[in-house]
Coordinates of C-alpha atoms in Angstrom, one line a residue:
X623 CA 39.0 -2.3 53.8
X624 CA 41.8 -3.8 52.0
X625 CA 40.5 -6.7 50.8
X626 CA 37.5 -5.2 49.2
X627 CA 39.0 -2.5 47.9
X628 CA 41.7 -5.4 46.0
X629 CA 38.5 -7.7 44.8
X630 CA 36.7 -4.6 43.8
X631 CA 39.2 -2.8 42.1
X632 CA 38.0 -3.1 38.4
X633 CA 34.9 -3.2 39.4
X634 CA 33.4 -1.8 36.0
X635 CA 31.0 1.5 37.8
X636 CA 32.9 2.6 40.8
X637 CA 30.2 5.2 41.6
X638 CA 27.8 2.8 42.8
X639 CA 30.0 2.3 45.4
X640 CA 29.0 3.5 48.6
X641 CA 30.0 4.3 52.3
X642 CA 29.0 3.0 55.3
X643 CA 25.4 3.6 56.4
X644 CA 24.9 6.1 53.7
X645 CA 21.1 5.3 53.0
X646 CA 20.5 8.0 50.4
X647 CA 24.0 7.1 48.7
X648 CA 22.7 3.5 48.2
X649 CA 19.4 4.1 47.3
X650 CA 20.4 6.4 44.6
X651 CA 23.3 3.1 43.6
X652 CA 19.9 0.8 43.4
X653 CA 18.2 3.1 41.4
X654 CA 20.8 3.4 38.9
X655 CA 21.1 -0.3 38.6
X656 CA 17.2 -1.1 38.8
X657 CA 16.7 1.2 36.2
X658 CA 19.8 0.3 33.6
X659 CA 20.0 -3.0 32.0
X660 CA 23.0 -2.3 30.8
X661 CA 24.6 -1.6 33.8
X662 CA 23.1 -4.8 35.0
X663 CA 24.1 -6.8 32.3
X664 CA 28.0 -5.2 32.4
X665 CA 28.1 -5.6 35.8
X666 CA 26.8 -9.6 35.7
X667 CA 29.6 -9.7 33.3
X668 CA 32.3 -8.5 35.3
X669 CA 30.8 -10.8 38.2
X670 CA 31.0 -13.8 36.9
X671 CA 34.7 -12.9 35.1
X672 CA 35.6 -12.4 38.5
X673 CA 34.4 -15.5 40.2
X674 CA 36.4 -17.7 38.2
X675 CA 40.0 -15.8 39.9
X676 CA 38.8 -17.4 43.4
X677 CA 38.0 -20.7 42.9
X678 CA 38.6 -23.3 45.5
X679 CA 41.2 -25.4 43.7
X680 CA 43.1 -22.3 42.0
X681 CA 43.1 -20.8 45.8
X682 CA 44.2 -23.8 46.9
X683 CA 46.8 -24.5 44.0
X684 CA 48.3 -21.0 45.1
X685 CA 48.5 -21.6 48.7
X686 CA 50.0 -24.7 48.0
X687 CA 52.6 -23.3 45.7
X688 CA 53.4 -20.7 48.0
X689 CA 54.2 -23.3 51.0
X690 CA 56.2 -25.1 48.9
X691 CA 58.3 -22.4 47.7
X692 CA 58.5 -20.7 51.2
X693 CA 60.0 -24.3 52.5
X694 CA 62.6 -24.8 49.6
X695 CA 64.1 -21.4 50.9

């Protein structure tokens, strides 16, 4: 969906990404990642970059900043 594909979308090995109920498809994306460290290690990387955009009081810093400039309209 949209929301994934927006949170995802520099996500570092886009192969590994795989469709729904594709059992082979993600079997084959374990493998790859089992086997690699540094996949692993690139793709803890990216994780924990990407944590940090959606963290409570950002989010909530943002929604709050929205309001208030939706209300001064």
């Amino acid at each position: 969906n949209d929301a994934f594909a927006e949170v995802l979308k520099d996500y570092p090995y886009k192969e590994l990404m795989v469709k729904e109920k594709t059992v082979k498809d993600l079997t084959n994306a374990l493998e790859k990642i089992i086997i690699s460290q540094k996949m692993r290690k690139e793709i803890t990387q990216w994780e924990l970059k990407e944590v940090k955009k959606y963290d409570w009081k950002k989010i909530a810093k943002k929604t709050e900043d929205f309001y208030y400039k939706i209300l001064k309209i």
